[in-house]
CSV table of N, CA, C and O and ligand atoms in Angstrom, one decimal:
chain,number,residue,atom,x,y,z
A,1,MET,N,90.6,-77.9,-18.0
A,1,MET,CA,89.5,-78.0,-19.0
A,1,MET,C,88.4,-79.1,-18.5
A,1,MET,O,89.1,-80.3,-18.6
A,2,ALA,N,87.3,-78.8,-18.5
A,2,ALA,CA,86.4,-79.8,-18.0
A,2,ALA,C,86.1,-80.7,-19.3
A,2,ALA,O,86.2,-80.4,-20.4
A,3,ALA,N,86.0,-82.1,-19.0
A,3,ALA,CA,85.5,-83.1,-20.2
A,3,ALA,C,84.2,-82.6,-20.8
A,3,ALA,O,83.3,-82.0,-20.1
A,4,PHE,N,84.0,-82.9,-22.0
A,4,PHE,CA,82.9,-82.6,-22.8
A,4,PHE,C,81.6,-83.3,-22.0
A,4,PHE,O,80.6,-82.6,-21.8
A,5,GLU,N,81.8,-84.4,-21.7
A,5,GLU,CA,80.7,-85.2,-21.0
A,5,GLU,C,80.3,-84.6,-19.8
A,5,GLU,O,79.2,-84.6,-19.2
A,6,GLU,N,81.4,-84.0,-19.0
A,6,GLU,CA,81.0,-83.5,-17.7
A,6,GLU,C,80.1,-82.0,-17.8
A,6,GLU,O,79.0,-81.8,-17.2
A,7,LEU,N,80.5,-81.3,-18.9
A,7,LEU,CA,79.8,-80.1,-19.1
A,7,LEU,C,78.4,-80.3,-19.7
A,7,LEU,O,77.4,-79.6,-19.3
A,8,ALA,N,78.4,-81.5,-20.6
A,8,ALA,CA,77.0,-81.8,-21.0
A,8,ALA,C,76.2,-82.3,-19.9
A,8,ALA,O,75.0,-82.0,-19.8
A,9,ALA,N,76.6,-83.0,-18.9
A,9,ALA,CA,75.7,-83.4,-17.7
A,9,ALA,C,75.5,-82.3,-16.8
A,9,ALA,O,74.4,-82.3,-16.5
A,10,ARG,N,76.3,-81.4,-16.8
A,10,ARG,CA,76.0,-80.1,-15.9
A,10,ARG,C,75.0,-79.5,-16.5
A,10,ARG,O,74.0,-78.9,-15.9
A,11,ALA,N,75.0,-79.2,-17.8
A,11,ALA,CA,74.0,-78.4,-18.5
A,11,ALA,C,72.6,-79.1,-18.2
A,11,ALA,O,71.5,-78.5,-18.0
A,12,ARG,N,72.6,-80.5,-18.6
A,12,ARG,CA,71.4,-81.3,-18.4
A,12,ARG,C,70.9,-81.2,-17.0
A,12,ARG,O,69.6,-80.8,-16.8
A,13,ASP,N,71.8,-81.3,-16.0
A,13,ASP,CA,71.2,-81.3,-14.7
A,13,ASP,C,70.8,-80.0,-14.1
A,13,ASP,O,69.9,-79.8,-13.3
A,14,ALA,N,71.4,-78.9,-14.5
A,14,ALA,CA,71.1,-77.5,-14.4
A,14,ALA,C,69.5,-77.2,-14.8
A,14,ALA,O,68.7,-76.5,-14.2
A,15,ALA,N,69.1,-77.9,-15.8
A,15,ALA,CA,67.6,-77.7,-16.3
A,15,ALA,C,66.7,-78.4,-15.2
A,15,ALA,O,65.7,-77.8,-15.3
A,16,ARG,N,67.1,-79.1,-14.3
A,16,ARG,CA,66.2,-79.5,-13.3
A,16,ARG,C,65.5,-78.2,-12.5
A,16,ARG,O,64.5,-78.5,-11.8
A,17,GLN,N,66.4,-77.4,-12.4
A,17,GLN,CA,66.0,-76.1,-11.6
A,17,GLN,C,65.2,-75.1,-12.3
A,17,GLN,O,64.9,-74.0,-11.8
A,18,SER,N,65.0,-75.4,-13.6
A,18,SER,CA,64.1,-74.7,-14.5
A,18,SER,C,62.7,-74.2,-13.8
A,18,SER,O,62.1,-75.0,-13.4
A,19,TYR,N,62.5,-72.9,-14.0
A,19,TYR,CA,61.2,-72.5,-13.3
A,19,TYR,C,60.5,-72.1,-14.6
A,19,TYR,O,60.6,-70.9,-15.3
A,20,SER,N,59.6,-73.0,-15.2
A,20,SER,CA,58.9,-72.8,-16.6
A,20,SER,C,57.5,-73.2,-16.6
A,20,SER,O,57.3,-74.0,-17.5
A,21,PRO,N,56.7,-72.7,-15.7
A,21,PRO,CA,55.3,-73.1,-15.7
A,21,PRO,C,54.5,-72.6,-16.9
A,21,PRO,O,53.4,-73.3,-17.1
A,22,TYR,N,55.2,-71.6,-17.6
A,22,TYR,CA,54.1,-71.1,-18.8
A,22,TYR,C,54.6,-71.8,-20.1
A,22,TYR,O,53.5,-72.2,-20.7
A,23,SER,N,55.7,-71.9,-20.4
A,23,SER,CA,56.1,-72.5,-21.7
A,23,SER,C,56.4,-74.1,-21.6
A,23,SER,O,56.1,-74.9,-22.5
A,24,GLY,N,56.6,-74.6,-20.3
A,24,GLY,CA,56.9,-75.8,-19.9
A,24,GLY,C,58.2,-76.3,-20.8
A,24,GLY,O,58.5,-77.5,-20.9
A,25,VAL,N,59.0,-75.2,-21.1
A,25,VAL,CA,60.3,-75.8,-21.7
A,25,VAL,C,61.4,-75.7,-20.7
A,25,VAL,O,61.5,-74.6,-20.1
A,26,ARG,N,62.1,-76.6,-20.5
A,26,ARG,CA,63.2,-76.6,-19.5
A,26,ARG,C,64.6,-76.5,-20.3
A,26,ARG,O,64.9,-77.2,-21.2
A,27,VAL,N,65.3,-75.6,-19.8
A,27,VAL,CA,66.6,-75.3,-20.4
A,27,VAL,C,67.6,-75.3,-19.4
A,27,VAL,O,67.5,-74.6,-18.2
A,28,GLY,N,68.9,-75.8,-19.7
A,28,GLY,CA,69.9,-75.8,-18.6
A,28,GLY,C,71.2,-75.2,-19.5
A,28,GLY,O,71.4,-75.7,-20.6
A,29,CYS,N,72.1,-74.5,-18.8
A,29,CYS,CA,73.3,-74.1,-19.4
A,29,CYS,C,74.4,-74.3,-18.5
A,29,CYS,O,74.3,-74.2,-17.1
A,30,ALA,N,75.6,-74.7,-18.9
A,30,ALA,CA,76.7,-74.9,-18.2
A,30,ALA,C,77.9,-74.2,-18.9
A,30,ALA,O,78.0,-74.4,-20.1
A,31,LEU,N,78.5,-73.3,-18.3
A,31,LEU,CA,79.6,-72.4,-19.1
A,31,LEU,C,80.9,-72.6,-18.2
A,31,LEU,O,80.9,-72.7,-17.0
A,32,GLU,N,82.0,-72.6,-19.1
A,32,GLU,CA,83.4,-72.8,-18.5
A,32,GLU,C,84.1,-71.5,-18.8
A,32,GLU,O,84.0,-71.0,-19.9
A,33,THR,N,84.7,-70.9,-17.7
A,33,THR,CA,85.6,-69.7,-18.0
A,33,THR,C,87.0,-70.2,-18.3
A,33,THR,O,87.5,-71.2,-18.3
A,34,ASP,N,87.7,-69.1,-18.7
A,34,ASP,CA,89.2,-69.2,-19.1
A,34,ASP,C,90.0,-69.7,-17.8
A,34,ASP,O,91.1,-70.3,-18.1
A,35,GLU,N,89.4,-69.5,-16.7
A,35,GLU,CA,90.1,-70.0,-15.5
A,35,GLU,C,89.8,-71.5,-15.1
A,35,GLU,O,90.2,-72.1,-14.2
A,36,GLY,N,88.7,-72.0,-15.9
A,36,GLY,CA,88.4,-73.4,-15.7
A,36,GLY,C,87.2,-73.6,-14.8
A,36,GLY,O,86.7,-74.7,-14.4
A,37,ALA,N,86.6,-72.4,-14.2
A,37,ALA,CA,85.5,-72.6,-13.5
A,37,ALA,C,84.2,-72.8,-14.2
A,37,ALA,O,84.2,-72.4,-15.4
A,38,VAL,N,83.3,-73.4,-13.6
A,38,VAL,CA,82.0,-73.9,-14.4
A,38,VAL,C,80.8,-73.1,-13.6
A,38,VAL,O,80.8,-73.5,-12.3
A,39,PHE,N,79.9,-72.6,-14.3
A,39,PHE,CA,78.8,-72.0,-13.7
A,39,PHE,C,77.6,-72.6,-14.5
A,39,PHE,O,77.6,-72.8,-15.7
A,40,GLU,N,76.5,-72.8,-13.8
A,40,GLU,CA,75.2,-73.3,-14.3
A,40,GLU,C,74.2,-72.4,-14.2
A,40,GLU,O,74.1,-71.6,-13.3
A,41,GLY,N,73.0,-72.4,-15.1
A,41,GLY,CA,72.0,-71.8,-15.1
A,41,GLY,C,70.8,-72.5,-15.6
A,41,GLY,O,71.0,-73.4,-16.4
A,42,ALA,N,69.6,-72.0,-15.2
A,42,ALA,CA,68.3,-72.6,-15.8
A,42,ALA,C,67.5,-71.5,-16.0
A,42,ALA,O,67.5,-70.3,-15.6
A,43,ASN,N,66.5,-71.6,-17.1
A,43,ASN,CA,65.5,-70.5,-17.5
A,43,ASN,C,64.6,-70.3,-16.2
A,43,ASN,O,64.2,-71.2,-15.7
A,44,ILE,N,64.3,-69.0,-16.0
A,44,ILE,CA,63.3,-68.6,-15.0
A,44,ILE,C,62.4,-67.7,-15.7
A,44,ILE,O,62.6,-66.6,-16.1
A,45,GLU,N,61.1,-68.2,-15.7
A,45,GLU,CA,59.9,-67.6,-16.3
A,45,GLU,C,59.2,-66.6,-15.2
A,45,GLU,O,59.5,-66.8,-14.1
A,46,ASN,N,58.3,-65.8,-15.8
A,46,ASN,CA,57.6,-64.9,-15.0
A,46,ASN,C,56.2,-64.9,-15.6
A,46,ASN,O,55.9,-64.8,-16.8
A,47,ALA,N,55.2,-64.5,-14.8
A,47,ALA,CA,53.8,-64.2,-15.4
A,47,ALA,C,53.9,-62.9,-16.2
A,47,ALA,O,52.9,-62.8,-17.1
A,48,SER,N,54.7,-62.1,-16.1
A,48,SER,CA,54.9,-60.9,-17.0
A,48,SER,C,56.0,-61.7,-18.0
A,48,SER,O,57.3,-61.5,-17.7
A,49,PHE,N,55.5,-62.2,-19.1
A,49,PHE,CA,56.3,-63.2,-19.9
A,49,PHE,C,57.6,-62.5,-20.4
A,49,PHE,O,58.7,-63.1,-20.4
A,50,GLY,N,57.6,-61.1,-20.7
A,50,GLY,CA,58.8,-60.5,-21.1
A,50,GLY,C,59.9,-60.3,-20.3
A,50,GLY,O,61.1,-60.1,-20.7
A,51,VAL,N,59.8,-60.5,-18.9
A,51,VAL,CA,60.9,-60.4,-18.1
A,51,VAL,C,61.4,-61.8,-17.8
A,51,VAL,O,62.3,-61.9,-16.9
A,52,THR,N,60.9,-62.9,-18.4
A,52,THR,CA,61.6,-64.1,-18.3
A,52,THR,C,63.1,-64.1,-18.8
A,52,THR,O,63.5,-63.5,-19.6
A,53,MET,N,63.9,-64.9,-17.8
A,53,MET,CA,65.2,-65.0,-18.3
A,53,MET,C,65.8,-66.4,-18.7
A,53,MET,O,65.5,-67.1,-18.1
A,54,CYS,N,66.6,-66.3,-19.8
A,54,CYS,CA,67.0,-67.5,-20.4
A,54,CYS,C,68.3,-68.2,-19.5
A,54,CYS,O,68.9,-67.5,-18.9
A,55,ALA,N,68.4,-69.3,-19.6
A,55,ALA,CA,69.2,-70.2,-19.0
A,55,ALA,C,70.9,-69.6,-19.1
A,55,ALA,O,71.5,-69.5,-18.2
A,56,GLU,N,70.9,-69.4,-20.4
A,56,GLU,CA,72.4,-68.7,-20.7
A,56,GLU,C,72.6,-67.6,-19.9
A,56,GLU,O,73.8,-67.4,-19.4
A,57,ARG,N,71.9,-66.6,-19.8
A,57,ARG,CA,72.1,-65.2,-19.2
A,57,ARG,C,72.1,-65.5,-17.6
A,57,ARG,O,73.0,-65.0,-16.9
A,58,VAL,N,71.3,-66.5,-17.1
A,58,VAL,CA,71.4,-66.8,-15.7
A,58,VAL,C,72.9,-67.3,-15.4
A,58,VAL,O,73.5,-66.8,-14.5
A,59,ALA,N,73.2,-68.1,-16.2
A,59,ALA,CA,74.7,-68.8,-15.9
A,59,ALA,C,75.7,-67.7,-16.0
A,59,ALA,O,76.8,-67.6,-15.3
A,60,LEU,N,75.5,-66.9,-17.2
A,60,LEU,CA,76.6,-66.1,-17.3
A,60,LEU,C,76.7,-64.8,-16.3
A,60,LEU,O,77.8,-64.5,-15.8
A,61,PHE,N,75.5,-64.4,-15.8
A,61,PHE,CA,75.5,-63.5,-14.8
A,61,PHE,C,75.9,-63.9,-13.5
A,61,PHE,O,76.6,-63.3,-12.8
A,62,LYS,N,75.8,-65.2,-13.1
A,62,LYS,CA,76.3,-65.8,-12.0
A,62,LYS,C,77.8,-65.8,-12.1
A,62,LYS,O,78.6,-65.5,-11.2
A,63,ALA,N,78.4,-66.1,-13.2
A,63,ALA,CA,79.7,-66.2,-13.5
A,63,ALA,C,80.4,-64.9,-13.2
A,63,ALA,O,81.5,-64.6,-12.5
A,64,VAL,N,79.7,-63.8,-13.9
A,64,VAL,CA,80.4,-62.5,-14.1
A,64,VAL,C,80.3,-62.0,-12.4
A,64,VAL,O,81.2,-61.3,-12.0
A,65,SER,N,79.3,-62.1,-11.9
A,65,SER,CA,79.0,-61.5,-10.5
A,65,SER,C,79.9,-62.3,-9.5
A,65,SER,O,80.2,-61.8,-8.4
A,66,GLU,N,80.5,-63.6,-9.9
A,66,GLU,CA,81.5,-64.2,-9.0
A,66,GLU,C,82.9,-63.8,-9.5
A,66,GLU,O,84.0,-64.5,-9.1
A,67,GLY,N,83.1,-63.0,-10.5
A,67,GLY,CA,84.5,-62.5,-10.8
A,67,GLY,C,84.9,-62.9,-12.1
A,67,GLY,O,86.1,-62.5,-12.6
A,68,ALA,N,84.2,-63.8,-12.9
A,68,ALA,CA,84.6,-64.4,-14.2
A,68,ALA,C,84.7,-63.1,-15.2
A,68,ALA,O,83.7,-62.2,-15.2
A,69,ARG,N,85.7,-63.2,-16.0
A,69,ARG,CA,85.9,-62.2,-17.0
A,69,ARG,C,86.0,-62.8,-18.5
A,69,ARG,O,85.9,-61.9,-19.5
A,70,ALA,N,86.0,-63.9,-18.6
A,70,ALA,CA,86.1,-64.6,-20.0
A,70,ALA,C,85.6,-65.9,-20.0
A,70,ALA,O,85.9,-66.7,-19.2
A,71,VAL,N,84.6,-66.0,-21.1
A,71,VAL,CA,83.9,-67.4,-21.1
A,71,VAL,C,84.6,-68.1,-22.4
A,71,VAL,O,84.6,-67.7,-23.4
A,72,LYS,N,84.9,-69.5,-22.2
A,72,LYS,CA,85.5,-70.3,-23.4
A,72,LYS,C,84.6,-71.3,-23.9
A,72,LYS,O,84.5,-71.3,-25.1
A,73,ARG,N,83.7,-71.8,-23.1
A,73,ARG,CA,82.7,-72.9,-23.8
A,73,ARG,C,81.4,-72.6,-23.0
A,73,ARG,O,81.2,-72.4,-21.8
A,74,VAL,N,80.3,-72.5,-23.7
A,74,VAL,CA,78.9,-72.5,-23.3
A,74,VAL,C,78.2,-73.9,-23.8
A,74,VAL,O,78.2,-74.1,-24.9
A,75,PHE,N,77.6,-74.6,-22.7
A,75,PHE,CA,76.7,-75.8,-23.3
A,75,PHE,C,75.4,-75.5,-22.9
A,75,PHE,O,75.0,-75.1,-21.7
A,76,VAL,N,74.5,-75.7,-23.9
A,76,VAL,CA,73.0,-75.5,-23.5
A,76,VAL,C,72.2,-76.8,-24.0
A,76,VAL,O,72.4,-77.4,-25.1
A,77,TRP,N,71.4,-77.2,-23.0
A,77,TRP,CA,70.6,-78.3,-23.1
A,77,TRP,C,69.1,-77.9,-22.9
A,77,TRP,O,68.8,-77.2,-22.1
A,78,SER,N,68.3,-78.6,-23.8
A,78,SER,CA,66.9,-78.2,-23.6
A,78,SER,C,66.0,-79.6,-23.7
A,78,SER,O,66.6,-80.5,-24.4
A,79,ASP,N,64.9,-79.6,-23.4
A,79,ASP,CA,64.1,-80.8,-23.4
A,79,ASP,C,63.0,-80.6,-24.4
A,79,ASP,O,61.9,-81.2,-24.5
A,80,THR,N,63.3,-79.8,-25.5
A,80,THR,CA,62.4,-79.5,-26.5
A,80,THR,C,62.5,-80.5,-27.6
A,80,THR,O,61.7,-80.4,-28.6
A,81,GLY,N,63.6,-81.3,-27.6
A,81,GLY,CA,64.0,-82.0,-28.8
A,81,GLY,C,64.6,-81.5,-30.0
A,81,GLY,O,64.9,-81.9,-31.1
A,82,LEU,N,64.9,-80.0,-29.6
A,82,LEU,CA,65.8,-79.3,-30.5
A,82,LEU,C,67.2,-79.2,-30.1
A,82,LEU,O,67.4,-79.2,-28.9
A,83,LEU,N,68.0,-78.8,-31.1
A,83,LEU,CA,69.3,-78.3,-30.7
A,83,LEU,C,69.1,-76.8,-30.4
A,83,LEU,O,69.1,-76.0,-31.5
A,84,LEU,N,68.7,-76.4,-29.2
A,84,LEU,CA,68.2,-75.1,-29.1
A,84,LEU,C,69.4,-74.0,-29.0
A,84,LEU,O,70.2,-74.0,-28.0
A,85,PRO,N,69.4,-73.1,-29.8
A,85,PRO,CA,70.6,-72.2,-29.8
A,85,PRO,C,70.2,-70.8,-28.8
A,85,PRO,O,69.1,-70.7,-28.5
A,86,PRO,N,71.4,-70.2,-28.2
A,86,PRO,CA,70.8,-69.0,-27.5
A,86,PRO,C,70.2,-68.0,-28.5
A,86,PRO,O,70.5,-67.9,-29.6
A,87,CYS,N,69.2,-67.3,-27.7
A,87,CYS,CA,68.3,-66.3,-28.5
A,87,CYS,C,69.4,-65.1,-28.8
A,87,CYS,O,70.4,-64.8,-28.3
A,88,GLY,N,68.8,-64.3,-29.6
A,88,GLY,CA,69.6,-63.0,-29.9
A,88,GLY,C,70.0,-62.2,-28.8
A,88,GLY,O,71.1,-61.6,-28.8
A,89,ALA,N,69.2,-62.1,-27.8
A,89,ALA,CA,69.5,-61.3,-26.6
A,89,ALA,C,70.8,-61.9,-25.9
A,89,ALA,O,71.6,-61.1,-25.5
A,90,CYS,N,70.5,-63.2,-25.6
A,90,CYS,CA,71.6,-64.0,-25.1
A,90,CYS,C,73.0,-63.8,-26.0
A,90,CYS,O,74.0,-63.7,-25.2
A,91,LEU,N,72.8,-63.9,-27.1
A,91,LEU,CA,74.2,-63.9,-28.0
A,91,LEU,C,74.8,-62.5,-27.8
A,91,LEU,O,76.1,-62.2,-27.4
A,92,GLN,N,73.9,-61.2,-27.7
A,92,GLN,CA,74.5,-60.2,-27.5
A,92,GLN,C,75.0,-59.9,-26.1
A,92,GLN,O,76.2,-59.3,-26.0
A,93,VAL,N,74.4,-60.4,-25.1
A,93,VAL,CA,75.0,-60.4,-23.7
A,93,VAL,C,76.3,-61.3,-23.7
A,93,VAL,O,77.4,-60.7,-23.1
A,94,LEU,N,76.3,-62.3,-24.1
A,94,LEU,CA,77.4,-63.2,-24.1
A,94,LEU,C,78.6,-62.6,-24.9
A,94,LEU,O,79.8,-62.8,-24.3
A,95,SER,N,78.3,-61.8,-25.9
A,95,SER,CA,79.6,-61.3,-27.0
A,95,SER,C,80.4,-60.4,-26.0
A,95,SER,O,81.7,-60.4,-26.4
A,96,GLU,N,79.9,-59.8,-25.0
A,96,GLU,CA,80.7,-58.9,-24.2
A,96,GLU,C,81.7,-59.7,-23.4
A,96,GLU,O,82.7,-59.1,-23.0
A,97,TRP,N,81.4,-61.0,-23.3
A,97,TRP,CA,82.4,-61.8,-22.3
A,97,TRP,C,82.9,-63.2,-23.0
A,97,TRP,O,83.7,-63.7,-22.3
A,98,MET,N,82.8,-63.3,-24.1
A,98,MET,CA,83.3,-64.6,-24.8
A,98,MET,C,84.7,-64.4,-25.3
A,98,MET,O,85.2,-63.3,-25.9
A,99,ALA,N,85.5,-65.3,-24.8
A,99,ALA,CA,87.1,-65.3,-25.3
A,99,ALA,C,87.2,-65.4,-26.6
A,99,ALA,O,86.2,-66.1,-27.5
A,100,ASP,N,88.4,-65.2,-27.2
A,100,ASP,CA,88.6,-65.5,-28.6
A,100,ASP,C,88.6,-67.1,-28.8
A,100,ASP,O,89.1,-67.8,-28.0
A,101,GLY,N,87.8,-67.4,-29.9
A,101,GLY,CA,87.8,-68.8,-30.3
A,101,GLY,C,86.7,-69.5,-29.4
A,101,GLY,O,86.7,-70.8,-29.4
A,102,ALA,N,85.8,-68.7,-28.7
A,102,ALA,CA,85.0,-69.5,-27.8
A,102,ALA,C,83.9,-70.3,-28.5
A,102,ALA,O,83.6,-69.9,-29.6
A,103,GLU,N,83.4,-71.4,-27.8
A,103,GLU,CA,82.5,-72.3,-28.6
A,103,GLU,C,81.1,-72.3,-27.7
A,103,GLU,O,81.2,-72.2,-26.5
A,104,VAL,N,80.1,-72.7,-28.5
A,104,VAL,CA,78.8,-73.0,-28.0
A,104,VAL,C,78.4,-74.3,-28.5
A,104,VAL,O,78.3,-74.7,-29.7
A,105,THR,N,78.0,-75.3,-27.6
A,105,THR,CA,77.6,-76.5,-27.8
A,105,THR,C,76.2,-76.7,-27.5
A,105,THR,O,75.7,-76.5,-26.3
A,106,LEU,N,75.2,-77.3,-28.4
A,106,LEU,CA,74.0,-77.4,-28.1
A,106,LEU,C,73.7,-78.9,-28.1
A,106,LEU,O,74.1,-79.7,-28.9
A,107,LEU,N,72.8,-79.2,-27.2
A,107,LEU,CA,72.5,-80.7,-26.6
A,107,LEU,C,71.0,-80.9,-26.5
A,107,LEU,O,70.2,-80.1,-26.3
A,108,ARG,N,70.8,-82.2,-27.0
A,108,ARG,CA,69.5,-82.6,-27.1
A,108,ARG,C,69.3,-83.9,-26.1
A,108,ARG,O,70.3,-84.4,-25.7
A,109,GLU,N,68.0,-84.2,-25.7
A,109,GLU,CA,67.8,-85.2,-24.7
A,109,GLU,C,68.5,-86.5,-25.1
A,109,GLU,O,68.8,-87.5,-24.2
A,110,ASP,N,68.3,-86.7,-26.4
A,110,ASP,CA,68.7,-88.1,-27.0
A,110,ASP,C,70.4,-88.2,-27.0
A,110,ASP,O,70.7,-89.1,-27.5
A,111,GLY,N,70.9,-87.1,-26.7
A,111,GLY,CA,72.4,-87.1,-26.6
A,111,GLY,C,73.0,-86.5,-27.8
A,111,GLY,O,74.4,-86.3,-28.0
A,112,GLU,N,72.3,-86.2,-28.9
A,112,GLU,CA,72.8,-85.5,-29.9
A,112,GLU,C,73.3,-84.1,-29.6
A,112,GLU,O,72.8,-83.4,-28.7
A,113,ALA,N,74.5,-83.8,-30.2
A,113,ALA,CA,75.1,-82.5,-29.8
A,113,ALA,C,75.6,-81.8,-30.9
A,113,ALA,O,76.1,-82.5,-32.1
A,114,ARG,N,75.8,-80.5,-31.1
A,114,ARG,CA,76.4,-79.9,-32.2
A,114,ARG,C,77.3,-78.5,-31.7
A,114,ARG,O,76.6,-77.9,-30.8
A,115,THR,N,78.5,-78.5,-32.0
A,115,THR,CA,79.3,-77.4,-31.6
A,115,THR,C,79.5,-76.3,-32.6
A,115,THR,O,79.9,-76.8,-33.7
A,116,TYR,N,79.2,-75.1,-32.2
A,116,TYR,CA,79.6,-74.0,-33.1
A,116,TYR,C,80.7,-73.1,-32.5
A,116,TYR,O,80.8,-73.0,-31.2
A,117,ALA,N,81.4,-72.5,-33.4
A,117,ALA,CA,82.2,-71.3,-32.8
A,117,ALA,C,81.2,-70.3,-32.5
A,117,ALA,O,80.1,-70.0,-33.3
A,118,PHE,N,81.5,-69.4,-31.4
A,118,PHE,CA,80.5,-68.5,-31.1
A,118,PHE,C,80.3,-67.5,-32.3
A,118,PHE,O,79.2,-66.8,-32.6
A,119,ARG,N,81.6,-67.3,-33.0
A,119,ARG,CA,81.5,-66.3,-34.1
A,119,ARG,C,80.6,-66.7,-35.3
A,119,ARG,O,80.1,-65.9,-36.0
A,120,GLU,N,80.3,-68.1,-35.3
A,120,GLU,CA,79.4,-68.3,-36.3
A,120,GLU,C,77.9,-68.1,-35.9
A,120,GLU,O,77.2,-67.8,-36.9
A,121,LEU,N,77.7,-68.0,-34.8
A,121,LEU,CA,76.3,-67.6,-34.3
A,121,LEU,C,76.0,-66.1,-34.3
A,121,LEU,O,75.0,-65.6,-34.4
A,122,LEU,N,77.1,-65.3,-34.0
A,122,LEU,CA,77.0,-63.9,-34.1
A,122,LEU,C,78.4,-63.4,-34.6
A,122,LEU,O,79.3,-63.0,-34.1
A,123,PRO,N,78.3,-63.5,-36.0
A,123,PRO,CA,79.5,-63.1,-36.8
A,123,PRO,C,80.0,-61.5,-36.6
A,123,PRO,O,81.0,-61.2,-36.7
A,124,VAL,N,78.9,-60.8,-36.4
A,124,VAL,CA,79.5,-59.4,-36.3
A,124,VAL,C,78.7,-58.7,-35.1
A,124,VAL,O,77.5,-58.9,-34.7
A,125,ASP,N,79.6,-58.0,-34.2
A,125,ASP,CA,79.0,-57.6,-32.9
A,125,ASP,C,79.4,-56.2,-32.6
A,125,ASP,O,80.0,-55.4,-33.6
A,126,LEU,N,79.3,-55.7,-31.5
A,126,LEU,CA,79.6,-54.4,-30.9
A,126,LEU,C,80.9,-54.2,-30.4
A,126,LEU,O,81.1,-53.2,-29.8
A,127,SER,N,81.8,-55.0,-30.8
A,127,SER,CA,83.2,-54.6,-30.2
A,127,SER,C,83.8,-53.6,-30.7
A,127,SER,O,84.5,-52.9,-29.8
A,128,GLY,N,83.5,-52.9,-31.7
A,128,GLY,CA,84.0,-51.9,-32.2
A,128,GLY,C,83.6,-50.6,-31.5
A,128,GLY,O,84.2,-49.8,-31.1
A,129,LEU,N,82.2,-50.6,-31.2
A,129,LEU,CA,81.5,-49.6,-30.4
A,129,LEU,C,82.2,-49.8,-28.9
A,129,LEU,O,82.4,-48.7,-28.4
A,130,ARG,N,82.2,-51.1,-28.4
A,130,ARG,CA,82.9,-51.1,-27.1
A,130,ARG,C,84.2,-50.3,-26.9
A,130,ARG,O,84.4,-49.5,-26.1
A,131,ASN,N,84.9,-50.6,-28.0
A,131,ASN,CA,86.4,-49.8,-28.0
A,131,ASN,C,86.2,-48.5,-28.1
A,131,ASN,O,87.0,-47.6,-27.4
A,132,HIS,N,85.3,-48.0,-28.8
A,132,HIS,CA,85.1,-46.7,-29.2
A,132,HIS,C,84.6,-45.9,-28.0
A,132,HIS,O,84.8,-44.7,-27.7
A,133,LEU,N,83.7,-46.7,-27.1
A,133,LEU,CA,83.3,-46.0,-25.8
A,133,LEU,C,84.2,-46.0,-24.8
A,133,LEU,O,83.8,-45.3,-23.6
A,134,LYS,N,85.1,-47.0,-24.9
A,134,LYS,CA,86.1,-46.9,-23.7
A,134,LYS,C,87.1,-45.8,-23.6
A,134,LYS,O,87.4,-45.3,-24.7
B,1,THU,N1,65.0,-70.2,-23.4
B,1,THU,C1,66.2,-70.3,-22.8
B,1,THU,O1,66.4,-70.5,-21.5
B,1,THU,N2,67.3,-70.3,-23.7
B,1,THU,C2,67.3,-70.4,-25.0
B,1,THU,O2,68.3,-70.4,-25.7
B,1,THU,C3,65.9,-70.2,-25.8
B,1,THU,C4,64.7,-70.1,-24.7
B,1,THU,C5,63.8,-70.3,-22.5
B,1,THU,C6,63.1,-69.1,-22.3
B,1,THU,C7,61.7,-69.4,-21.9
B,1,THU,O3,61.6,-69.7,-20.6
B,1,THU,C8,61.6,-70.9,-22.8
B,1,THU,O4,62.9,-71.2,-23.1
B,1,THU,C9,60.8,-70.8,-24.0
B,1,THU,O5,61.1,-69.7,-24.8
């Protein structure tokens, strides 16, 4: 399990690769899998605003496409001055992959941090439907 400070630094450093000429908002994400692997992502914007991709989904899709199947911790850093939570779309996508008891830590430039249980951010999800469809 990576140290809190390491995951925080990796989320912050990932934001350097943000492509955000439209909003000017840099977001970085570092997530850790149940096997202890760490993947990073940054937000990637587009002139067609609606297809912009959040840092969280970039990191998650990198992880899943490399074989990860369960995520235990997600760290999100932004330069907004806010403790920026994953958007609703990211929560939905993450919910398919979050391990039981998974946590989300939000980080600010000044070092302020707050950790939530993923379940606090998305208390009800489609796990019932997932099982129904299987
Ligand atoms: N964004 C993220 O990458 N993650 C979030 O949690 C919220 C928003 C990005 C999308 C867009 O590039 C910019 O922040 C402003 O919405």
